[in-house]
Structure formats: structure tokens, C-alpha cells
Coordinates of C-alpha atoms and ligand atoms in Angstrom, one line a residue:
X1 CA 0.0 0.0 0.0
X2 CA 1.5 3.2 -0.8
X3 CA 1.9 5.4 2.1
X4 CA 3.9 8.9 1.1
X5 CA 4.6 9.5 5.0
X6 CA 5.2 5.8 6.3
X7 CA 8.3 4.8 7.9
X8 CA 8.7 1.9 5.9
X9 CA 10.7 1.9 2.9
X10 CA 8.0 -0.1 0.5
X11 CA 5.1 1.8 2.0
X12 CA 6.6 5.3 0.4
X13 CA 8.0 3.5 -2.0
X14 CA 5.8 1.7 -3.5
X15 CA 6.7 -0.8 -6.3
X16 CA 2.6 -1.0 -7.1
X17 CA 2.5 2.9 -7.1
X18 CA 5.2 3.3 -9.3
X19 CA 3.8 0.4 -11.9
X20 CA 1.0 2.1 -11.8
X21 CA 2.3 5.4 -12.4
X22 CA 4.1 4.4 -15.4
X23 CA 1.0 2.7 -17.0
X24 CA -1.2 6.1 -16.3
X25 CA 2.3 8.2 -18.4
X26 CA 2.2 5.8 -21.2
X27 CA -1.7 5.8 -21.8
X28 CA -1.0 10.0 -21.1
X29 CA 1.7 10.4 -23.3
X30 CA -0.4 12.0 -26.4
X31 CA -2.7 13.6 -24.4
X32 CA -2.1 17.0 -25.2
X33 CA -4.8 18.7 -22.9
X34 CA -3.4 16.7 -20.0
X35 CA 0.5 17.8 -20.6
X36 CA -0.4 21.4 -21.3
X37 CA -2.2 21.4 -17.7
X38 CA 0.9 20.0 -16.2
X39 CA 3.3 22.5 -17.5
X40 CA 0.4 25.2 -16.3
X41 CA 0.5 23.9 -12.7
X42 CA 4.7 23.6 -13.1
X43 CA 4.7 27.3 -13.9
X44 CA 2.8 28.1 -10.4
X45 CA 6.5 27.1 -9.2
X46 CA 5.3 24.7 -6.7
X47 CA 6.2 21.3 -8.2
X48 CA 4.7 18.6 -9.8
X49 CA 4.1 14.9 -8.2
X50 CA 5.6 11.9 -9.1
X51 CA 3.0 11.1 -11.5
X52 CA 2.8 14.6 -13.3
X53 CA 6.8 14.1 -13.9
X54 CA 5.9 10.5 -15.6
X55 CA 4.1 12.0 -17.8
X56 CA 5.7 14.6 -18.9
X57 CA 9.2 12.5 -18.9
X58 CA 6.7 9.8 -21.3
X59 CA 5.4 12.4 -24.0
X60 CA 7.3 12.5 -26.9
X61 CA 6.0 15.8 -28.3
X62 CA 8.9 17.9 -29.5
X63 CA 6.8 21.2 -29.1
X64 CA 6.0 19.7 -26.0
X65 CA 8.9 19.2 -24.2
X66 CA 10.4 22.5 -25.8
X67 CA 7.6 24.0 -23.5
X68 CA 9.3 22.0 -20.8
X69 CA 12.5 23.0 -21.4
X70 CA 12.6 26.6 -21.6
X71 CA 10.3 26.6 -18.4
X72 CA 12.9 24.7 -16.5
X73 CA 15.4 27.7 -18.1
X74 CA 13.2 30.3 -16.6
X75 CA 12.8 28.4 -13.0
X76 CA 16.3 27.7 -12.4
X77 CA 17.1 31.6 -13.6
X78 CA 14.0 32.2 -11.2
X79 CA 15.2 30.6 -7.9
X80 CA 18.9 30.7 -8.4
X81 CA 20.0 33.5 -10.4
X82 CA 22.8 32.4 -12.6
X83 CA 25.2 31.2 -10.5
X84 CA 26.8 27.7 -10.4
X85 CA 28.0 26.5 -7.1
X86 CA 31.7 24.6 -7.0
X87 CA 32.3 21.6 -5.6
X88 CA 35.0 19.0 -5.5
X89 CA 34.7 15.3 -4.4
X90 CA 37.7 14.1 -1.3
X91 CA 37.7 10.4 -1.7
X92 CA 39.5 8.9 2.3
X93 CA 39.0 5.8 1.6
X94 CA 38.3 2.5 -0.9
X95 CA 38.1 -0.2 1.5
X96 CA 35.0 -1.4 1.0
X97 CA 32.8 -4.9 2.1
X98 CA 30.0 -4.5 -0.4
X99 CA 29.6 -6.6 -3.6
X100 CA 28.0 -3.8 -5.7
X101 CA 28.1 -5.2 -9.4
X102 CA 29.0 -1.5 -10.6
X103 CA 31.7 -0.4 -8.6
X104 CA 35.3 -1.2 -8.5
X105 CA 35.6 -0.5 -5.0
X106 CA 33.5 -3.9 -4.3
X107 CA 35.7 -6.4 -2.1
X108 CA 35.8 -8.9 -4.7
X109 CA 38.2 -6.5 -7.0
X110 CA 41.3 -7.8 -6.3
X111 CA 43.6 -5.2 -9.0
X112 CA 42.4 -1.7 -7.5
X113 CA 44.6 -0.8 -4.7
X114 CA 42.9 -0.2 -1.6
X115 CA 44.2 3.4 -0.3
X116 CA 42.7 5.1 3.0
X117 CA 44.6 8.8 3.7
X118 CA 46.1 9.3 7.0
X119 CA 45.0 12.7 8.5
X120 CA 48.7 14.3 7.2
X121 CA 48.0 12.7 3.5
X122 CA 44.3 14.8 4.2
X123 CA 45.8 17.6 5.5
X124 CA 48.0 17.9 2.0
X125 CA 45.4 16.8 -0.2
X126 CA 43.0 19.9 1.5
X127 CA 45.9 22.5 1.1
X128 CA 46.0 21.2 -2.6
X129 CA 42.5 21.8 -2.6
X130 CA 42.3 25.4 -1.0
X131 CA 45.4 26.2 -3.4
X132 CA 43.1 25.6 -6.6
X133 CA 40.4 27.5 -4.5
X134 CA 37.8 24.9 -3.6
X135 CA 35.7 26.0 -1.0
X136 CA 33.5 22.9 -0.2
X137 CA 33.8 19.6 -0.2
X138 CA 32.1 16.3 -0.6
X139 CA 33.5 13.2 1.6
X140 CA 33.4 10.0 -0.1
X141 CA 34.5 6.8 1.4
X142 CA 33.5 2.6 0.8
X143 CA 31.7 1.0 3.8
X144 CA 33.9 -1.1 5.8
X145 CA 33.3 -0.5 9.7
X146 CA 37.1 -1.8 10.2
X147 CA 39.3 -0.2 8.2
X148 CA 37.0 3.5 8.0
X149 CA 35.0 3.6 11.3
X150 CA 32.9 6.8 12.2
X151 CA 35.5 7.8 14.4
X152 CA 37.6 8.0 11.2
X153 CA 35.3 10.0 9.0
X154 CA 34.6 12.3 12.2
X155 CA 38.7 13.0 12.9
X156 CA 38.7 13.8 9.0
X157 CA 35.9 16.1 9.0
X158 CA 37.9 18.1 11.8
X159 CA 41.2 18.0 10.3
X160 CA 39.7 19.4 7.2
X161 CA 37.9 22.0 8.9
X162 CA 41.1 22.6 10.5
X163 CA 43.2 23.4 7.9
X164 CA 44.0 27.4 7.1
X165 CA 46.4 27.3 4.2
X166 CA 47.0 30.9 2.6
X167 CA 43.8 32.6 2.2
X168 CA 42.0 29.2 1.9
X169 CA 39.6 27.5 3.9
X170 CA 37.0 24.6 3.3
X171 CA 34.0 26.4 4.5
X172 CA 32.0 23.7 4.0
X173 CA 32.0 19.7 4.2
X174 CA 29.2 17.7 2.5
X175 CA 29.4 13.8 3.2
X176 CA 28.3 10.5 1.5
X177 CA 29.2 7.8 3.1
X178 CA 27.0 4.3 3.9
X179 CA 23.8 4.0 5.7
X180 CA 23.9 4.0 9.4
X181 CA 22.8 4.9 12.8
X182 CA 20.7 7.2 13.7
X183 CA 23.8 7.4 16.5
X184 CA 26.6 8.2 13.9
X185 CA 24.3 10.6 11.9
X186 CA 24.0 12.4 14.9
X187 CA 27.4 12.4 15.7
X188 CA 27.7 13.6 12.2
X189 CA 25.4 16.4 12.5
X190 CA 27.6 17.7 15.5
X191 CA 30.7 17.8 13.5
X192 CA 29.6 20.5 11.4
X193 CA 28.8 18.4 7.8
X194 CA 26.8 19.9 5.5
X195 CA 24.7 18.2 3.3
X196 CA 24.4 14.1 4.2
X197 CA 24.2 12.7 0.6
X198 CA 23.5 9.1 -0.4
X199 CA 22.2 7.8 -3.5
X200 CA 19.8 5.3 -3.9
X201 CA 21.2 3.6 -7.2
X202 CA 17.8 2.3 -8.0
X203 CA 14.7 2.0 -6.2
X204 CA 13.7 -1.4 -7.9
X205 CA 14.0 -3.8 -4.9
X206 CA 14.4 -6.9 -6.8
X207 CA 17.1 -5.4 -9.0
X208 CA 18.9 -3.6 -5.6
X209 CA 19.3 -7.1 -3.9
X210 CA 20.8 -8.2 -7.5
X211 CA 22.9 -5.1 -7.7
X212 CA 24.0 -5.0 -4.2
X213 CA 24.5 -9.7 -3.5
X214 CA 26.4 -9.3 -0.7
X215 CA 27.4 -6.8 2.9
X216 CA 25.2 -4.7 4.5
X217 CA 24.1 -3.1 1.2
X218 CA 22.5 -5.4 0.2
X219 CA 19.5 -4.5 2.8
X220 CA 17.3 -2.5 0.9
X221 CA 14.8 -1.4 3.6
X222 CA 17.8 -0.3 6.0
X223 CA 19.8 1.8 2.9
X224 CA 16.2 3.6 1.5
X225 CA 15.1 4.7 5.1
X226 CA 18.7 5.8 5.9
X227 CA 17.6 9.6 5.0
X228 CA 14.9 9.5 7.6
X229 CA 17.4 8.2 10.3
X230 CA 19.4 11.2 9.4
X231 CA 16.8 13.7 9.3
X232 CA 15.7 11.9 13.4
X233 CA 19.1 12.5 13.7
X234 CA 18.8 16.1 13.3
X235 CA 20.5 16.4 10.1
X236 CA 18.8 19.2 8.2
X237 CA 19.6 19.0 4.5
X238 CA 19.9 15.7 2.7
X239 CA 20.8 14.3 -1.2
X240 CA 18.9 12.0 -2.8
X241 CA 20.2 10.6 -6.1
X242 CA 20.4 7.2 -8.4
X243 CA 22.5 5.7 -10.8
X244 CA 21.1 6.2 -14.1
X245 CA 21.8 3.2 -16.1
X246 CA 21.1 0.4 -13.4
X247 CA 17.3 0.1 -14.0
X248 CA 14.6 1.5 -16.1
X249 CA 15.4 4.9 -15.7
X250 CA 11.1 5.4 -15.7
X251 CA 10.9 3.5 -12.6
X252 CA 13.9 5.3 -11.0
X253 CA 12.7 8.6 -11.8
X254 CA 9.4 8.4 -10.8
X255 CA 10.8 6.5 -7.3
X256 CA 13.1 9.1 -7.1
X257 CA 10.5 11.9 -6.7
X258 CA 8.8 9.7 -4.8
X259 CA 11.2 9.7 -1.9
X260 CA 11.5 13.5 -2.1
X261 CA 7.7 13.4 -1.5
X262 CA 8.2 11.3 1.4
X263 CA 10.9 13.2 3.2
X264 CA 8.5 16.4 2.5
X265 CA 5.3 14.6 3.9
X266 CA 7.5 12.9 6.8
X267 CA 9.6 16.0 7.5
X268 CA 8.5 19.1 5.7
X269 CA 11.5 19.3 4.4
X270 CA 12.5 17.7 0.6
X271 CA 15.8 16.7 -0.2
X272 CA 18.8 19.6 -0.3
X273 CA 19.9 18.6 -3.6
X274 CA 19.1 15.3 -6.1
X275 CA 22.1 14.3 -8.1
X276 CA 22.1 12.7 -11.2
X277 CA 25.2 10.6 -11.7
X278 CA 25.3 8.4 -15.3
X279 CA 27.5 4.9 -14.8
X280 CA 30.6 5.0 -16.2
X281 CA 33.4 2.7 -17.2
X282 CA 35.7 1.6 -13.8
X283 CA 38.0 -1.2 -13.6
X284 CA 36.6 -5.1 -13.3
X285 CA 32.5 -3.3 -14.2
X286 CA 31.2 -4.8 -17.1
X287 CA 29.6 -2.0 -18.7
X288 CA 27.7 -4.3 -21.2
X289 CA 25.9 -5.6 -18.4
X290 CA 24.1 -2.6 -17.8
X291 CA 21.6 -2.1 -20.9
X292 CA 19.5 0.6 -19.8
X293 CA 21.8 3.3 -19.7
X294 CA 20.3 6.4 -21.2
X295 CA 21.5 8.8 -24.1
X296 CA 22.2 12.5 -23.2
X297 CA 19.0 13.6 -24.8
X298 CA 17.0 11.6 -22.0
X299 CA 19.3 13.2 -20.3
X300 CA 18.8 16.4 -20.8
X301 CA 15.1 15.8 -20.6
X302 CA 15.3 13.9 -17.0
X303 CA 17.0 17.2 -15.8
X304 CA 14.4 19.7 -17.3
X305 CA 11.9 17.9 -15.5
X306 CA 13.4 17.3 -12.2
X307 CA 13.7 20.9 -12.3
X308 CA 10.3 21.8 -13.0
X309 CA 8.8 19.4 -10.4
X310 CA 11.1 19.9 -7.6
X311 CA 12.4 23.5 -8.1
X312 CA 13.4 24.2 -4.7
X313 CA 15.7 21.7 -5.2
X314 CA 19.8 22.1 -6.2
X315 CA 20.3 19.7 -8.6
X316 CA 24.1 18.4 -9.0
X317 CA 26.4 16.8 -12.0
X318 CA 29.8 15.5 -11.3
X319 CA 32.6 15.1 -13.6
X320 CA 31.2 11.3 -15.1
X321 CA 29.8 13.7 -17.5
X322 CA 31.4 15.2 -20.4
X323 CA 32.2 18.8 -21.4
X324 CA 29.7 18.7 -23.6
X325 CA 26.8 17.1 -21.6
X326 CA 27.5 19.1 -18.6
X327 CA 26.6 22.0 -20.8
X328 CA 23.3 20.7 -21.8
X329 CA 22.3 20.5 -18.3
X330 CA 23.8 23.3 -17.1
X331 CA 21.4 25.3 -19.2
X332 CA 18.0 23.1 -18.4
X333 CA 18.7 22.9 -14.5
X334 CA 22.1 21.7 -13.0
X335 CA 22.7 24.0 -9.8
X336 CA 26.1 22.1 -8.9
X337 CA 28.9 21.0 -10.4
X338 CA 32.2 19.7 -9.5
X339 CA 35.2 20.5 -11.0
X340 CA 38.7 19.2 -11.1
X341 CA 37.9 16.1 -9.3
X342 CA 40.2 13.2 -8.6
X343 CA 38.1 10.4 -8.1
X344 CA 41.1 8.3 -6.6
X345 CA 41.5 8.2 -2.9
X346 CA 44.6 11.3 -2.7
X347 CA 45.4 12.4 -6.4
X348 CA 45.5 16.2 -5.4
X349 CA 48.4 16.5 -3.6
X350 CA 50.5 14.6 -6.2
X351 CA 48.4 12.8 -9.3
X352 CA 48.5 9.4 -9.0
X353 CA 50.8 6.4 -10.5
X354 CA 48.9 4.1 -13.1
X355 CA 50.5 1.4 -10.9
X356 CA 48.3 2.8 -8.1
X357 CA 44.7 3.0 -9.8
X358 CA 42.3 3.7 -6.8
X359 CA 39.7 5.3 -8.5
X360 CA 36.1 5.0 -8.3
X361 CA 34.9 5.9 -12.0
X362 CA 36.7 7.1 -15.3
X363 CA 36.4 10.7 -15.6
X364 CA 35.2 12.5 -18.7
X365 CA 35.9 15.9 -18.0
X366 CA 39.7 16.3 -16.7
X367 CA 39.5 20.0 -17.1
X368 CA 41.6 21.9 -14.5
X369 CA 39.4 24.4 -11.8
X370 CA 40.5 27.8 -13.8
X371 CA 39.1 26.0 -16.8
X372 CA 36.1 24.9 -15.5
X373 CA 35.5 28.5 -14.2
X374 CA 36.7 30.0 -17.4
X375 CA 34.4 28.1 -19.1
X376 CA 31.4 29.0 -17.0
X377 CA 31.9 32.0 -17.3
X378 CA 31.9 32.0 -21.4
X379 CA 28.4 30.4 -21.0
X380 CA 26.9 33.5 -19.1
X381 CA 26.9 31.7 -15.9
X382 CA 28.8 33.5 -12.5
X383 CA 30.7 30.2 -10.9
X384 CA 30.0 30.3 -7.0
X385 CA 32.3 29.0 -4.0
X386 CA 29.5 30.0 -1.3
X387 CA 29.0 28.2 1.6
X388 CA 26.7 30.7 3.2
X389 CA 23.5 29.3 3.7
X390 CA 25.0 26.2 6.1
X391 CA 27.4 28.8 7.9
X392 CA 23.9 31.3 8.5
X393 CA 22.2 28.7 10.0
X394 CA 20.0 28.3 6.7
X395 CA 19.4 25.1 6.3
X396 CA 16.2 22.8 6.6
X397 CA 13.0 24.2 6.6
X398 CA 14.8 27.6 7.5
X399 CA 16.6 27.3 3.8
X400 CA 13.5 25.9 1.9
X401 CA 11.1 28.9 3.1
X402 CA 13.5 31.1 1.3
X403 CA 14.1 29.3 -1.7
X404 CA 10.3 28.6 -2.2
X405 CA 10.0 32.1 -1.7
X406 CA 11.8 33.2 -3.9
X407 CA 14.1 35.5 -2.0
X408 CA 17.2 32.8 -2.1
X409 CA 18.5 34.4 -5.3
X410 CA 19.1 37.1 -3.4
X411 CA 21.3 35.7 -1.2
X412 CA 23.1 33.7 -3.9
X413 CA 23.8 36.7 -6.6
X414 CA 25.9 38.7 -4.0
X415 CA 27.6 36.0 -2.6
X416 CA 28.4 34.3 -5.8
X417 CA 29.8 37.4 -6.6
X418 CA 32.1 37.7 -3.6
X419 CA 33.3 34.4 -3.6
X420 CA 34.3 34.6 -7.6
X421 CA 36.2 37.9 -6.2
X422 CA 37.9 35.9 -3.5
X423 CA 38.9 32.8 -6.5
X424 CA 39.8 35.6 -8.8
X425 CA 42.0 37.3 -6.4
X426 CA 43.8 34.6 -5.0
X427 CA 43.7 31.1 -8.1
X428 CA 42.4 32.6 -11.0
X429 CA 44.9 33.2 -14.6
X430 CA 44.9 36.2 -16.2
X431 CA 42.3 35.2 -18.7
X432 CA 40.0 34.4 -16.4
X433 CA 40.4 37.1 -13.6
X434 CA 39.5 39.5 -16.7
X435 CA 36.5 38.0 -17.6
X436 CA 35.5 37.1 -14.4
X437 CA 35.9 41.1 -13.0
X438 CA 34.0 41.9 -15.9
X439 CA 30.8 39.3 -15.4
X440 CA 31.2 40.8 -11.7
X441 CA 31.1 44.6 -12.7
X442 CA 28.3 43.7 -14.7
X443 CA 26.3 41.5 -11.9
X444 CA 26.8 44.3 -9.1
X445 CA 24.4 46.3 -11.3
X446 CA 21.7 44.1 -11.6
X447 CA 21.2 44.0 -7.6
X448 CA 17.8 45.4 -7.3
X449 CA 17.9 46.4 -3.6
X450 CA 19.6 49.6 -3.1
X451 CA 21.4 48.3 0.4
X452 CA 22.6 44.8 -0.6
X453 CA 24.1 46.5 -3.7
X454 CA 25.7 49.0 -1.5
X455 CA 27.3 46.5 0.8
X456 CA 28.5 44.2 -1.7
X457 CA 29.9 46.6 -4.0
X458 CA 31.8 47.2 -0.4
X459 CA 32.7 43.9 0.6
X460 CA 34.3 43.5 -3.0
X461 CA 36.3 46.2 -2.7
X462 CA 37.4 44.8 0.9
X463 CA 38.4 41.7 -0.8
X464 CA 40.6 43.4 -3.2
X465 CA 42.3 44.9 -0.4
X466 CA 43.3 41.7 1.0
X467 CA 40.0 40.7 3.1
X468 CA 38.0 37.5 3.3
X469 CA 34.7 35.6 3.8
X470 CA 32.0 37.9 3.4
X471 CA 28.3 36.6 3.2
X472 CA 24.7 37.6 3.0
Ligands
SF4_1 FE1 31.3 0.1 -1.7 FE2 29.9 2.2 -2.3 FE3 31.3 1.0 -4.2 FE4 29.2 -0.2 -3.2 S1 29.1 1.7 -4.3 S2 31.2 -1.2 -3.6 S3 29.2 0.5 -1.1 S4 32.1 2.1 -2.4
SF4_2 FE1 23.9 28.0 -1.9 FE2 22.8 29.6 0.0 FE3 25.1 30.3 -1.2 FE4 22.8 30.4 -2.5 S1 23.4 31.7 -0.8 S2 24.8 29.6 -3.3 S3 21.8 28.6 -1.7 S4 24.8 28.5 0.1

């Protein structure tokens, strides 16, 4: 029975529901009348459910979906401004006692070498980090309750925190690591993380257990209800995601939405951010076993619509995805990316030896930071290293009354601004700091209230003359 606020993992996510929901898209997908009052109700900026999104993600229409798409344009400009928060992944660890089929960290895979950084390795891999000019990071680690306990993960988080290097600092420290506790998420909340992210891979439970054979992931109940022990725990902002390519990305999608209606109806509060991570090729994965990957227009078109039915939502693409496809997104919805990743466990501090592969997934976009922001920058969009929201106490229901508001753009114009400043000052080439001074010259303008433009026309100059970490 499907049940949006039970605590039971196939109560609010409900394999019946979600059959169901993809039959009612499929004998929807023509029906014009129907679509057209979707994207009506998407434009009133308060979502769409799970079903809505299944039909629109089943209809076909190229006039259509165009509808879809530039709506999903005008929301993201609407809620966020344009400005593209930076991020970078800090892999600690690859020890790992899970079987999962599609990742090379699974303890079968006997030619990866298994790597976990000592709290010096972290400290050099964070000042290599601060010296490109990362701000915030995202903790990844295998599960192995030996080798990377939560006492581990919680020294890591304080070393990081820790570390001053130059004018750097990691302001902000999301983490993904396994299910657990309600305990360990609480000792997680006290040690200042950020967002708790863990995907879901897929929400198909029959194909989970087949995915996930063998260790504690395996448990599919205990891994989909970890976000609600988090959220007991008193962790405030949570991201949801799945591995496109697993299942049918139909079912995933609408389970997906699903679960964000769930923490919503259980909490009040939907998920922080969903990310959309494709599978890509890693050593001992059999790519060809996984048929239902999806081509970059479905892509493109899963984006556009998460945005339009969850638009309070930051919406994050990591470096799996090309140049190239990152850009299609980027336009349609994508909030977050990372940039400059290593996605071995150290690979900052000094890149690592062939001899040592550790690394989770085969990057497609190797770009350096300056490039990335370069880039961004050439598409119109201001890149952002703000932590502010976390560091104001923002966060939860506190953060989600603002962005469904409206008002959170403007928070994040001015303080994308002043963190470019900051990058610019300190990391950026010449090419870059040119363009970027010019995007911010430009930007101050637009501010439309007379005091915030006044301050952070201030706190820019400040910056030039040597000072740091101003927020709204
Ligand atoms: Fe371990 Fe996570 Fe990889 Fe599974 S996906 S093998 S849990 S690191
Ligand atoms: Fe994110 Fe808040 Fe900064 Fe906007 S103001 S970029 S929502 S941290």
C-alpha cells in the first residue's frame, strides 16, 4: 500500500504505485490537454508529483517538451539567479565490504589498490585543494566498519575544517558515506557536515538485492530509510540521487520523486539537492551488463523535469559527464557542479601512479578548476564558491522557506559574486580574472535592492584589499 509519510521503505516507496504510475504516463503520453495542464500547474513554481513528472518524462511531443524545457530555463534563472555552485569530491577511503556489481571498489576487485589517507595525507590533499580554491567539499569513502569507522570519518571532517592554508579554507564539508545509525548521523550532524548525501542507485528492490549480492548493502529497507534516520538525527539537509543506467530509468525517476515526497510529507522538508550521476566505465564493471543506460537527450530531458517538479531543489552533475553534456544540463537545471575532481582516494596533492589505480569511476571531463571557471563564465553563468547558507544557519526548513519564496537568489547573486572575487583574487589566470571582474562589474548592477548593492559593492572592494569571507 503506498503510504507517502510511512516509515517503511516499500510503504513510500511503492513498487505497485510506481507500476502504476508508469502505465497512467504511457496511456498520457499524447494527451495534449493533459500535458499542457501540467506544465500550467509547473509554472505556479510549486512542483509537480511523481505522476505529473511521468508524464511529462513519457510524451514524446517535441513542441512539448520545448515548453518544458525553456520553463525549466526560466525556473532555475528564477530561484537561483545564474550562478553555479563549485564543488570537488575528497575520496578517504576504498576499502569497501560491499559486492556492488558497478563499482570497483566492491571487495571482490582484487587489482584496485585499496588506499585510506592518513589525517597528514588529508591535510595535504585539502591544502592542494584550497590552493586551486575549492571551498566545499564532498566526503566519499567505501563502507567497511574496520578499516574506515565513524570515528575516522569524524577525525577527517575536523582535520579538514582545521586546515587554514594561505587565504583558503573549506568552509564547507558535505558527506556520503553508507547507511547508518541514527547514533553516527547524529554524531555527524555535531561535526559540522553539510549536506548528508546518499544515493539510492535504484529504487527497484528486486534489481537492488541483484545489484547489491552481498554486505550490509544489500538491505534494501535499512539503505532507503537511511535519510529519515538522518533527518531523526537532526540532520537538516539531505541528497537524494540514483545511478542512471542500473534500472529503467522510468521506474527510478518516478521513485526518485517519490522519496522527495516522502521526506517532504515525513519532515516538511524535501531533499537539499538530487544528483544525477550516469555509470561510467571503472576497472573489473562490465559496462555491457548494464543495458538501460540512457543517451544524453534523456538526459537532458530527466533534468528539465526534475527541475520543473522539484524547483526548490539544487540539482548536482559531477565530472562522469562530459564537457559537452555538462553544458546541456547546465542550461536546463544543474545547480552544482564539481570541477577538477580526482576520483582516486589522494590524487591532489601529487596525481597518482597508473600502478596505483584507486579510483572509483573514469572521468570524462579532466579540465583543470581555472578552466572549468573559465568556461562557465563564457556560457553566461557567474561560478560560485558560497558556503553561506549552512554557515547562517540556513538550512532545513529555515533554507526551503527562502528558496520557495523566492528570496534565495538574493542571497546567492551577491555571494556568488564575492566568492568569484575571492577565487579571482587569489587562483584565477589572467584570462579568467579578466573575464570574471567583468561578469562581476556587470552582476553588481543588476542588484535590485539599493542596500545589498551597497554593501556588496563594499565587501568586493574589501576583498581586493586583502580581506575575506564575506556573506549575505
Ligand atoms: Fe562500496 Fe559504495 Fe562502491 Fe558499493 S558503491 S562497492 S558500497 S564504495
Ligand atoms: Fe547556496 Fe545559499 Fe550560497 Fe545560494 S546563498 S549559493 S543557496 S549557500
Amino acid at each position: 500500500m503506498y503510504q507517502p509519510d510511512s516509515k517503511i521503505a516499500e510503504e513510500f516507496i511503492s513498487d505497485q504505485e510506481i507500476k502504476d504510475t508508469l502505465a497512467y504516463a504511457d496511456a498520457n503520453k499524447d494527451n495534449r490537454e493533459l500535458i499542457i495542464s501540467i506544465i500550467e500547474k509547473a509554472k505556479k513554481l510549486k512542483g509537480l508529483s511523481h505522476r505529473e513528472a511521468s508524464v511529462l518524462l513519457a510524451c514524446e511531443d517535441k513542441e512539448l517538451i520545448q515548453k518544458v524545457f525553456d520553463l525549466a530555463i526560466k525556473i532555475k534563472e528564477e530561484f537561483y539567479g545564474n550562478r553555479i555552485v563549485m564543488f570537488a569530491p575528497l575520496y578517504l577511503a576504498n576499502y569497501c565490504v560491499n559486492g556492488c556489481v558497478y563499482c570497483p571498489y566492491h571487495y571482490k576487485n582484487k587489482h584496485i589498490r585499496r588506499k585510506k589517507l592518513s589525517q597528514e595525507e588529508i591535510k595535504k590533499e585539502v591544502i592542494a585543494l584550497q590552493d586551486m580554491g575549492h571551498k566545499r567539499l564532498a566526503l566519499e569513502t567505501g563502507e567497511d566498519p574496520v578499516n574506515i569507522p565513524i570515528e575516522y570519518v569524524l577525525e577527517s571532517i575536523k582535520t579538514i575544517y582545521g586546515i587554514k592554508h594561505k587565504n583558503g579554507a573549506i568552509r564547507r564539508v558535505n558527506v556520503n558515506i553508507a547507511a547508518t545509525t541514527v547514533e553516527n548521523y547524529k554524531r555527524l550532524r555535531d561535526a559540522g557536515i553539510g549536506t548528508y548525501i546518499l544515493f539510492q542507485e535504484t529504487y527497484h528492490k528486486d534489481n537492488y538485492e541483484v545489484l547489491h549480492p552481498t554486505g550490509p548493502k544489500h538491505n534494501y529497507a535499512y539503505h532507503t530509510e537511511a535519510m529519515d534516520r538522518a533527518m531523526e538525527a537532526g540532520i537538516d539537509d539531505v541528497g537524494i540521487g540514483v545511478l542512471f543506467g542500473l534500472n529503467m530509468y522510468r521506474y527510478d525517476f518516478a521513485g526518485l520523486l517519490m522519496h522527495a515526497e516522502h521526506l517532504e510529507a515525513r519532515f516538511g522538508v524535501g531533499p537539499h539537492t538530487i544528483s544525477v550521476p550516469r555509470i561510467r566505465p571503472a576497472d573489473d564493471v562490465d559496462p555491457d551488463e548494464f543495458e538501460n543506460g540512457i543517451n544524453d537527450d534523456i538526459f537532458e530531458k530527466i533534468v528539465a523535469i526534475l527541475r520543473v517538479a522539484v524547483p526548490y531543489t539544487g540539482i548536482i552533475i559531477s565530472t562522469r559527464e562530459t564537457k559537452e553534456s555538462r553544458e546541456r544540463v547546465l542550461r536546463v537545471g544543474v545547480s552544482q557542479i564539481s570541477g577538477a575532481s580526482s576520483t582516486s582516494v589522494g590524487g591532489y596533492a601529487e596525481p597518482e601512479k597508473p600502478e596505483d589505480n584507486s579510483a572509483q569511476f573514469e572521468r570524462s571531463d579532466d579540465r583543470t578548476l581555472d578552466e572549468v571557471v573559465n568556461w562557465l563564465l563564457d556560457l553566461g553563468h557567474i561560478p560560485s564558491f558560497c558556503t553561506a547558507c549552512y554557515r547562517e544557519g540556513r538550512t532545513g526548513d529555515r533554507f526551503m522557506s527562502l528558496v520557495k519564496s523566492g528570496q534565495i537568489a538574493n542571497c546567492c547573486g551577491p555571494n556568488a559574486m564575492m566568492t568569484l572575487k575571492e577565487y579571482l583574487e587569489d587562483y584565477a589566470s589572467e584570462d579568467t580574472k579578466q573575464k570574471g571582474e567583468k561578469v562581476i562589474k556587470e552582476a553588481l548592477e543588476t542588484i535590485t535592492n539599493p542596500v545589498v548593492k551597497q554593501k556588496a559593492k563594499e565587501y568586493i572592494e574589501n576583498i581586493h584589499e586583502g580581506k575575506r569571507d564575506f556573506r549575505f
